[in-house]
Coordinates of C-alpha atoms in Angstrom, one line a residue:
Chain A
X1 CA 0.0 0.0 0.0
X2 CA 2.7 2.5 1.0
X3 CA 4.8 1.5 -2.0
X4 CA 1.9 2.1 -4.3
X5 CA 1.4 5.6 -2.7
X6 CA 5.0 6.4 -3.1
X7 CA 4.9 5.4 -6.8
X8 CA 1.8 7.5 -7.3
X9 CA 3.5 10.5 -5.6
X10 CA 6.6 10.1 -7.7
X11 CA 4.6 10.0 -10.9
X12 CA 2.6 13.0 -9.8
X13 CA 5.8 15.0 -8.9
X14 CA 7.3 14.0 -12.2
X15 CA 4.2 15.2 -14.0
X16 CA 4.4 18.6 -12.3
X17 CA 8.1 19.0 -13.1
X18 CA 7.5 18.0 -16.7
X19 CA 4.5 20.2 -17.2
X20 CA 6.3 23.2 -15.7
X21 CA 9.4 22.7 -17.8
X22 CA 7.2 22.6 -20.9
X23 CA 5.5 25.8 -19.9
X24 CA 8.8 27.4 -19.1
X25 CA 10.1 26.5 -22.6
X26 CA 7.0 27.7 -24.3
X27 CA 7.3 31.0 -22.5
X28 CA 10.9 31.2 -23.5
X29 CA 9.9 30.9 -27.1
X30 CA 7.3 33.7 -26.7
X31 CA 9.9 35.8 -24.9
X32 CA 12.5 35.2 -27.6
X33 CA 10.0 36.2 -30.2
X34 CA 9.2 39.5 -28.5
X35 CA 13.0 40.2 -28.4
X36 CA 13.0 40.1 -32.2
X37 CA 10.1 42.4 -32.2
X38 CA 11.8 44.9 -30.0
X39 CA 14.9 44.9 -32.2
X40 CA 12.8 45.2 -35.4
X41 CA 11.0 48.2 -33.9
X42 CA 14.3 49.8 -33.0
X43 CA 15.4 49.4 -36.6
X44 CA 12.2 50.7 -38.1
X45 CA 12.6 53.8 -35.9
X46 CA 15.9 54.6 -37.7
X47 CA 14.2 54.8 -41.1
X48 CA 12.6 58.4 -40.9
X49 CA 15.9 59.8 -39.7
X50 CA 17.9 57.9 -42.4
X51 CA 15.5 59.1 -45.2
X52 CA 15.6 62.7 -44.0
X53 CA 19.4 62.7 -44.0
X54 CA 19.8 61.0 -47.3
X55 CA 17.2 63.3 -48.9
X56 CA 19.2 66.4 -48.3
X57 CA 22.2 65.2 -50.3
X58 CA 20.8 63.1 -53.1
X59 CA 18.6 63.8 -56.1
X60 CA 18.5 60.5 -57.8
X61 CA 17.5 58.1 -55.0
X62 CA 13.9 59.4 -54.6
X63 CA 12.2 56.2 -55.7
X64 CA 14.2 54.1 -53.3
X65 CA 13.5 56.5 -50.5
X66 CA 9.8 56.5 -51.2
X67 CA 9.8 52.7 -51.2
X68 CA 11.7 52.5 -47.9
X69 CA 9.2 55.0 -46.3
X70 CA 6.3 53.0 -47.6
X71 CA 7.7 49.7 -46.3
X72 CA 8.3 51.3 -42.9
X73 CA 4.7 52.6 -42.7
X74 CA 3.4 49.1 -43.6
X75 CA 5.7 47.4 -41.0
X76 CA 4.6 49.7 -38.1
X77 CA 0.9 49.5 -38.8
X78 CA -1.0 47.6 -36.1
X79 CA -2.8 45.2 -38.5
X80 CA 0.4 43.6 -39.8
X81 CA 1.0 40.0 -38.8
X82 CA 4.3 38.7 -37.4
X83 CA 5.1 36.7 -40.6
X84 CA 4.4 39.8 -42.8
X85 CA 6.5 41.9 -40.5
X86 CA 9.5 39.6 -41.0
X87 CA 8.9 39.7 -44.7
X88 CA 8.7 43.5 -44.8
X89 CA 11.9 43.6 -42.8
X90 CA 13.7 41.5 -45.3
X91 CA 12.6 43.8 -48.1
X92 CA 13.5 46.8 -46.1
X93 CA 16.9 45.4 -45.3
X94 CA 17.8 44.7 -49.0
X95 CA 16.5 48.2 -50.0
X96 CA 18.6 49.9 -47.4
X97 CA 21.6 47.8 -48.4
X98 CA 21.1 48.9 -52.0
X99 CA 20.9 52.5 -50.9
X100 CA 24.1 52.2 -48.9
X101 CA 25.9 51.0 -52.0
X102 CA 24.6 53.9 -54.1
X103 CA 25.6 56.3 -51.4
X104 CA 29.2 55.6 -52.4
X105 CA 28.5 58.2 -55.2
X106 CA 27.8 61.0 -52.7
X107 CA 31.0 61.9 -50.9
X108 CA 29.4 64.8 -49.0
X109 CA 26.8 62.5 -47.6
X110 CA 29.3 59.8 -46.8
X111 CA 31.2 62.3 -44.7
X112 CA 28.1 63.6 -42.8
X113 CA 28.5 62.7 -39.1
X114 CA 24.8 62.1 -38.7
X115 CA 24.8 59.7 -41.6
X116 CA 27.9 57.9 -40.3
X117 CA 26.1 57.5 -36.9
X118 CA 23.0 56.1 -38.6
X119 CA 25.1 53.7 -40.6
X120 CA 26.7 52.3 -37.6
X121 CA 23.4 52.0 -35.7
X122 CA 22.0 50.3 -38.7
X123 CA 24.8 47.6 -38.8
X124 CA 24.5 47.3 -35.1
X125 CA 20.7 46.7 -35.3
X126 CA 21.3 44.1 -38.1
X127 CA 23.7 42.1 -35.8
X128 CA 21.2 42.5 -32.9
X129 CA 18.3 41.2 -35.0
X130 CA 20.5 38.3 -36.1
X131 CA 21.3 37.5 -32.5
X132 CA 17.6 37.7 -31.5
X133 CA 16.6 35.4 -34.3
X134 CA 19.3 32.9 -33.2
X135 CA 18.0 33.1 -29.7
X136 CA 14.5 32.5 -30.9
X137 CA 15.6 29.5 -32.9
X138 CA 17.5 28.1 -30.0
X139 CA 14.5 28.4 -27.7
X140 CA 12.3 26.8 -30.4
X141 CA 14.7 23.9 -30.8
X142 CA 14.8 23.4 -27.1
X143 CA 11.0 23.4 -26.9
X144 CA 10.5 21.2 -29.9
X145 CA 13.0 18.7 -28.5
X146 CA 11.1 18.5 -25.3
X147 CA 7.8 17.7 -26.9
X148 CA 9.1 15.5 -29.7
X149 CA 11.4 13.3 -27.6
X150 CA 10.4 10.5 -25.2
X151 CA 8.7 10.9 -22.8
X152 CA 7.5 14.3 -23.9
X153 CA 6.0 13.0 -27.1
X154 CA 3.5 10.9 -25.0
X155 CA 1.8 13.8 -23.3
X156 CA 2.6 16.8 -25.4
X157 CA -0.3 16.2 -27.9
X158 CA -2.7 15.6 -25.0
X159 CA -1.7 18.8 -23.3
X160 CA -2.0 20.8 -26.6
X161 CA 1.7 21.5 -27.1
X162 CA 2.6 21.6 -30.8
X163 CA 6.0 21.9 -32.5
X164 CA 6.9 25.4 -33.7
X165 CA 8.8 26.0 -36.9
X166 CA 12.3 27.7 -36.6
X167 CA 12.9 30.9 -38.5
X168 CA 14.6 30.3 -41.9
X169 CA 17.5 32.4 -42.8
X170 CA 16.5 35.0 -45.5
X171 CA 17.4 33.8 -48.9
X172 CA 19.5 36.9 -49.5
X173 CA 21.5 36.3 -46.3
X174 CA 22.3 32.7 -47.2
X175 CA 23.5 33.6 -50.6
X176 CA 27.3 33.9 -51.0
X177 CA 28.4 37.3 -52.2
X178 CA 29.5 37.0 -55.8
X179 CA 31.8 39.5 -57.2
X180 CA 30.2 39.2 -60.6
X181 CA 26.8 40.3 -59.3
X182 CA 28.3 43.2 -57.5
X183 CA 30.0 44.5 -60.6
X184 CA 26.8 44.1 -62.7
X185 CA 25.0 46.5 -60.4
Chain B
X1 CA 62.1 39.5 -34.3
X2 CA 65.7 38.5 -34.9
X3 CA 67.3 38.7 -31.5
X4 CA 70.8 37.7 -32.8
X5 CA 70.8 40.7 -35.3
X6 CA 69.4 43.3 -32.9
X7 CA 72.5 45.3 -32.1
X8 CA 71.2 47.4 -29.2
X9 CA 69.6 44.3 -27.6
X10 CA 72.8 42.3 -27.9
X11 CA 74.7 45.2 -26.2
X12 CA 72.2 45.2 -23.3
X13 CA 72.5 41.5 -23.0
X14 CA 76.3 41.6 -23.0
X15 CA 76.3 44.2 -20.2
X16 CA 73.8 42.3 -18.1
X17 CA 75.8 39.1 -18.6
X18 CA 78.7 40.7 -16.8
X19 CA 76.4 41.5 -13.9
X20 CA 75.0 38.0 -13.9
X21 CA 78.5 36.4 -13.8
X22 CA 79.4 38.7 -10.9
X23 CA 76.2 37.7 -9.0
X24 CA 76.8 34.0 -9.6
X25 CA 80.4 34.1 -8.5
X26 CA 79.6 36.1 -5.4
X27 CA 76.8 33.8 -4.5
X28 CA 79.1 30.8 -4.9
X29 CA 81.7 32.4 -2.7
X30 CA 79.1 33.2 0.0
X31 CA 77.8 29.6 0.0
X32 CA 81.4 28.2 0.1
X33 CA 82.1 30.3 3.3
X34 CA 78.9 29.1 4.9
X35 CA 79.8 25.5 4.2
X36 CA 83.2 26.1 5.5
X37 CA 81.7 27.6 8.7
X38 CA 79.6 24.5 9.2
X39 CA 82.6 22.2 8.6
X40 CA 84.7 24.1 11.1
X41 CA 82.0 24.0 13.8
X42 CA 81.4 20.3 13.4
X43 CA 85.1 19.6 13.4
X44 CA 85.5 21.8 16.5
X45 CA 82.9 19.8 18.4
X46 CA 84.3 16.6 17.2
X47 CA 87.7 17.4 18.6
X48 CA 86.1 18.5 21.9
X49 CA 86.9 22.3 21.6
X50 CA 83.3 23.6 21.7
X51 CA 83.8 27.3 22.4
X52 CA 86.6 27.6 19.9
X53 CA 84.4 25.7 17.4
X54 CA 81.7 28.3 17.6
X55 CA 84.1 31.2 17.3
X56 CA 85.9 29.5 14.3
X57 CA 82.6 28.9 12.6
X58 CA 81.3 32.4 13.3
X59 CA 83.8 34.3 11.2
X60 CA 83.3 32.6 7.8
X61 CA 79.5 32.4 8.5
X62 CA 79.2 36.1 9.0
X63 CA 81.4 36.8 6.0
X64 CA 79.5 34.4 3.7
X65 CA 76.2 35.7 5.0
X66 CA 77.2 39.3 4.3
X67 CA 78.2 38.4 0.8
X68 CA 74.9 36.8 0.1
X69 CA 73.0 39.7 1.7
X70 CA 74.9 42.3 -0.4
X71 CA 74.4 40.5 -3.6
X72 CA 70.6 40.1 -3.0
X73 CA 70.1 43.7 -4.0
X74 CA 72.2 43.3 -7.1
X75 CA 70.1 40.2 -8.0
X76 CA 66.9 42.2 -7.7
X77 CA 68.3 45.0 -9.8
X78 CA 69.5 42.5 -12.4
X79 CA 66.1 40.8 -12.7
X80 CA 64.4 44.2 -12.9
X81 CA 66.7 45.5 -15.6
X82 CA 66.2 42.3 -17.6
X83 CA 62.5 43.0 -17.7
X84 CA 62.7 46.7 -18.4
X85 CA 65.6 46.7 -20.8
X86 CA 65.5 43.3 -22.5
X87 CA 61.8 42.5 -22.5
X88 CA 61.1 46.2 -23.0
X89 CA 63.0 46.4 -26.2
X90 CA 61.6 43.1 -27.4
X91 CA 58.1 44.6 -26.8
X92 CA 59.1 47.8 -28.8
X93 CA 60.3 45.7 -31.7
X94 CA 56.9 43.9 -31.9
X95 CA 55.0 47.2 -31.5
X96 CA 56.0 50.7 -30.4
X97 CA 53.0 51.0 -28.1
X98 CA 53.9 48.0 -25.9
X99 CA 55.4 48.6 -22.5
X100 CA 56.1 46.5 -19.4
X101 CA 55.6 47.4 -15.7
X102 CA 57.2 44.5 -13.9
X103 CA 55.9 45.4 -10.4
X104 CA 52.3 45.9 -11.5
X105 CA 49.7 43.2 -12.4
X106 CA 46.0 42.6 -12.5
X107 CA 44.5 43.1 -9.1
X108 CA 42.7 40.3 -7.3
X109 CA 39.5 42.3 -7.4
X110 CA 39.7 42.7 -11.1
X111 CA 40.6 39.0 -11.4
X112 CA 37.4 38.1 -9.5
X113 CA 35.3 40.6 -11.5
X114 CA 36.3 38.9 -14.8
X115 CA 34.2 35.9 -13.5
X116 CA 36.6 33.6 -15.5
X117 CA 36.9 31.3 -12.4
X118 CA 34.2 30.5 -9.9
X119 CA 36.5 29.8 -6.9
X120 CA 37.7 32.7 -4.8
X121 CA 41.5 32.8 -4.4
X122 CA 43.1 32.6 -0.9
X123 CA 46.5 33.4 -2.2
X124 CA 47.0 35.7 -5.2
X125 CA 50.0 37.0 -7.1
X126 CA 50.2 39.0 -10.3
X127 CA 53.2 40.6 -12.0
X128 CA 54.6 41.8 -15.4
X129 CA 51.8 44.0 -16.6
X130 CA 52.2 44.7 -20.3
X131 CA 49.9 47.1 -22.0
X132 CA 49.6 48.5 -25.5
X133 CA 47.4 49.3 -28.4
X134 CA 46.9 47.4 -31.7
X135 CA 45.3 50.0 -34.1
X136 CA 42.0 51.0 -32.4
X137 CA 42.0 48.4 -29.7
X138 CA 43.8 48.9 -26.4
X139 CA 44.7 45.9 -24.3
X140 CA 46.8 44.6 -21.5
X141 CA 47.9 41.4 -20.0
X142 CA 49.8 40.1 -17.0
X143 CA 51.0 36.9 -15.3
X144 CA 48.6 35.7 -12.7
X145 CA 48.9 32.9 -10.1
X146 CA 45.7 32.3 -8.1
X147 CA 45.4 29.5 -5.5
X148 CA 42.9 28.2 -2.9
X149 CA 43.8 26.3 0.2
X150 CA 42.4 23.2 1.8
X151 CA 43.0 22.0 5.4
X152 CA 43.9 18.4 5.8
X153 CA 43.7 16.7 9.2
X154 CA 46.8 14.7 10.1
X155 CA 48.3 13.1 13.2
X156 CA 50.2 16.2 14.0
X157 CA 47.3 18.6 13.6
X158 CA 46.1 20.4 10.4
X159 CA 48.2 20.8 7.3
X160 CA 47.4 23.5 4.7
X161 CA 47.5 22.4 1.1
X162 CA 47.5 24.9 -1.8
X163 CA 45.9 24.2 -5.1
X164 CA 46.0 26.2 -8.4
X165 CA 42.9 28.0 -9.5
X166 CA 44.8 29.5 -12.3
X167 CA 48.3 30.0 -13.4
X168 CA 49.1 31.7 -16.6
X169 CA 48.4 34.9 -18.5
X170 CA 45.2 37.0 -18.3
X171 CA 44.6 39.1 -21.3
X172 CA 42.1 42.0 -21.3
X173 CA 41.0 44.0 -24.3
X174 CA 38.5 46.7 -25.1
X175 CA 35.7 44.9 -27.0
X176 CA 34.4 46.3 -30.3
X177 CA 30.7 46.1 -29.4
X178 CA 28.7 47.7 -26.6
X179 CA 26.9 45.4 -24.2
X180 CA 25.4 45.5 -20.7
X181 CA 25.1 41.8 -19.7
X182 CA 27.8 39.4 -18.6
X183 CA 28.8 36.4 -20.8
X184 CA 31.2 33.8 -19.7
X185 CA 32.8 31.0 -21.8
X186 CA 34.5 28.3 -19.8
X187 CA 36.1 25.0 -20.8
X188 CA 33.5 22.2 -20.8
X189 CA 33.6 20.0 -17.7
X190 CA 31.4 17.1 -17.1
X191 CA 30.4 18.2 -13.6
X192 CA 29.3 21.7 -14.6
X193 CA 27.5 20.3 -17.5
X194 CA 25.5 17.9 -15.4
X195 CA 24.6 20.7 -13.0
X196 CA 23.3 22.8 -15.9
X197 CA 21.4 19.9 -17.3
X198 CA 19.7 19.2 -13.9
X199 CA 18.8 22.8 -13.2
X200 CA 17.3 23.0 -16.6
X201 CA 15.5 19.7 -17.1
X202 CA 14.7 18.5 -13.6
X203 CA 14.2 21.7 -11.7
X204 CA 12.6 24.0 -14.3
X205 CA 12.8 26.9 -11.9
X206 CA 15.9 28.9 -11.0
X207 CA 17.8 31.3 -13.2
X208 CA 18.9 29.4 -16.3
X209 CA 21.9 31.2 -17.7
X210 CA 23.1 28.4 -20.0
X211 CA 23.5 29.6 -23.6
X212 CA 23.2 26.9 -26.2
X213 CA 24.9 28.0 -29.4
X214 CA 24.6 26.7 -32.9
X215 CA 28.2 25.8 -33.4
X216 CA 28.6 22.2 -32.3
X217 CA 32.4 22.2 -32.0
X218 CA 32.1 25.3 -29.9
X219 CA 29.6 23.7 -27.6
X220 CA 31.7 20.6 -27.3
X221 CA 34.7 22.7 -26.3
X222 CA 33.1 25.3 -24.1
X223 CA 30.1 25.9 -21.8
X224 CA 28.6 29.3 -22.2
X225 CA 26.7 31.2 -19.6
X226 CA 25.1 34.6 -20.0
X227 CA 22.8 36.9 -18.1
X228 CA 21.2 37.9 -21.5
X229 CA 20.6 35.3 -24.1
X230 CA 20.3 37.8 -27.0
X231 CA 23.4 39.7 -26.0
X232 CA 25.4 36.6 -25.6
X233 CA 24.7 35.8 -29.2
X234 CA 25.3 39.4 -30.2
X235 CA 28.8 39.0 -28.9
X236 CA 29.3 35.4 -30.0
X237 CA 28.4 35.6 -33.7
X238 CA 29.1 32.6 -35.8
X239 CA 32.2 34.3 -37.1
X240 CA 33.4 35.1 -33.6
X241 CA 32.9 31.5 -32.4
X242 CA 35.1 30.3 -35.2
X243 CA 37.8 32.8 -34.3
X244 CA 37.7 31.8 -30.7
X245 CA 38.0 28.1 -31.6
X246 CA 41.0 29.0 -33.8
X247 CA 42.6 30.9 -30.9
X248 CA 41.9 28.0 -28.7
X249 CA 43.6 25.6 -31.2
X250 CA 46.7 27.7 -31.1
X251 CA 46.8 27.7 -27.3
X252 CA 48.4 24.8 -25.3
X253 CA 45.5 24.5 -22.8
X254 CA 41.8 25.2 -23.2
X255 CA 41.2 29.0 -22.7
X256 CA 38.4 30.7 -20.8
X257 CA 36.8 33.9 -21.9
X258 CA 34.4 36.5 -20.4
X259 CA 32.7 39.6 -21.7
X260 CA 31.9 42.0 -19.0
X261 CA 31.7 45.8 -18.8
X262 CA 32.4 46.3 -22.6
X263 CA 35.7 44.4 -22.2
X264 CA 36.8 40.9 -23.1
X265 CA 39.0 38.9 -20.7
X266 CA 40.8 35.7 -21.8
X267 CA 42.7 33.3 -19.5
X268 CA 45.5 31.3 -21.0
X269 CA 46.7 28.6 -18.6
X270 CA 50.5 28.2 -18.8
X271 CA 52.9 26.1 -16.9
X272 CA 55.9 28.4 -17.2
X273 CA 56.9 31.7 -15.7
X274 CA 57.5 34.2 -18.6
X275 CA 59.8 37.3 -18.8
X276 CA 62.3 36.1 -16.2
X277 CA 66.0 36.5 -16.4
X278 CA 68.1 33.3 -16.0
X279 CA 70.6 33.4 -13.1
X280 CA 72.5 30.2 -13.6
X281 CA 72.4 30.1 -17.4
X282 CA 74.0 32.5 -19.8
X283 CA 72.1 35.4 -21.3
X284 CA 74.1 35.0 -24.5
X285 CA 72.2 31.9 -25.7
X286 CA 70.5 32.8 -29.0
X287 CA 67.5 30.7 -28.0
X288 CA 67.1 32.6 -24.7
X289 CA 64.2 34.9 -25.7
X290 CA 62.4 32.6 -28.1
X291 CA 59.6 31.7 -25.8
X292 CA 59.1 35.2 -24.5
X293 CA 59.0 36.6 -28.0
X294 CA 56.5 34.0 -29.1
X295 CA 54.3 34.8 -26.1
X296 CA 54.4 38.5 -26.7
X297 CA 53.6 38.1 -30.4
X298 CA 50.8 35.7 -29.7
X299 CA 49.2 38.2 -27.3
X300 CA 49.6 41.1 -29.7
X301 CA 48.1 39.1 -32.6
X302 CA 44.9 38.2 -30.6
X303 CA 43.4 41.6 -31.5
X304 CA 43.8 40.9 -35.2
X305 CA 42.8 37.2 -34.9
X306 CA 39.5 38.1 -33.1
X307 CA 39.0 41.0 -35.5
X308 CA 38.5 43.5 -32.7
X309 CA 39.6 46.4 -34.9
X310 CA 36.4 46.2 -37.0
X311 CA 34.5 49.0 -35.3
X312 CA 31.3 49.4 -37.2
X313 CA 28.9 48.7 -34.3
X314 CA 28.8 52.1 -32.8
X315 CA 31.8 51.8 -30.5
X316 CA 35.1 53.6 -31.3

């Protein structure tokens, strides 16, 4: 009788630990995702300043600037979903990258202290977003492992825990830089 | 650096060699007189002339002792000028900005603040502080010996035993990115790993600081802890992890790293005391400075190897 009670108590305790650890991991995933969001917002906030600074010096980049401003407005509107936001960010990123390359033709702008600051903050935010995405992927992998491996796989479905996909690296980031492409631009 | 063809350095070494020979011969003389004193005393007692024995022994003992006492200062000066003049000019030949302050080191408070080691030292010694600047990155390093003690119960009471926490060189450099949290990278050990696994998988509460990185070789070599998961990855980018692994491959023992207060600290465990003048061996051996030169170059190259001069992340 006592042995049976002990066994039940152990199983019960194990259940509590297991359930709590799953919740902990799930919250970590949510937390990691919000970290990406914070970083993205920080980056979007740089756009108006960047556009203003570039506008003063360049005449021929108007279409790019308009596109960047539009993307920023879209990204910060409340109706946009997380997936869309990530997509807009990728587009925004490549547009700004293109802009930075073209800016090589404007020595005055390149020497502008405000612009130099913006440029470093931009590269900084790029690296921070990459770090946040990697943190998210690590949290997701950890969570997925817990619910897909034994014994988690026995209860996870029952308790309504489902695997979450990891963030794929943007196609552009994965591509190796080819000199040929650079010179064709 | 070609020591043999460095004229100024060869002159310094030749001058110091004369000092060294003088020190060694005086030391020898001192010891001979002390041995003589002991022999005279023993002989005196043996032949039953005790009072005379003590007197006979006293004279050479005092003379020998005074020789050793006088030469001790010369020895300190000799060791000091080797560091300042010889090591100093080796440093200048590697880079103009490098300089040595033999009496200074890394303070024990700073050593503990680096969080490179978890154990608090009971005995701490640090010397040979070398600082310099490689392009935009300023750095310094020093020899450190930190130990902790244990008390062992024996028949005759307690005996104190000393154990190394760390012996080697601690290298500190200004990091090229701004950060607020603390990130520590230590060699992987089974015990620490089990602890981390338990706190994470069995006890789901508590602060989990373990950072699991994507680089599997890095994870096999090191255990990473950080107070901020995102910032740890902001510092340890995939490229940085590769560079750290390369640095570790070039070091004899597994290194430890920490990133705290916008600075990076690296501990290189070594089993040799660097930058010391030989007393009983000649200074004119062409191989003499090889290991010191290699150590200095290695430290200087770290900045380049870890790419700390790339300053595009808002920190000059």
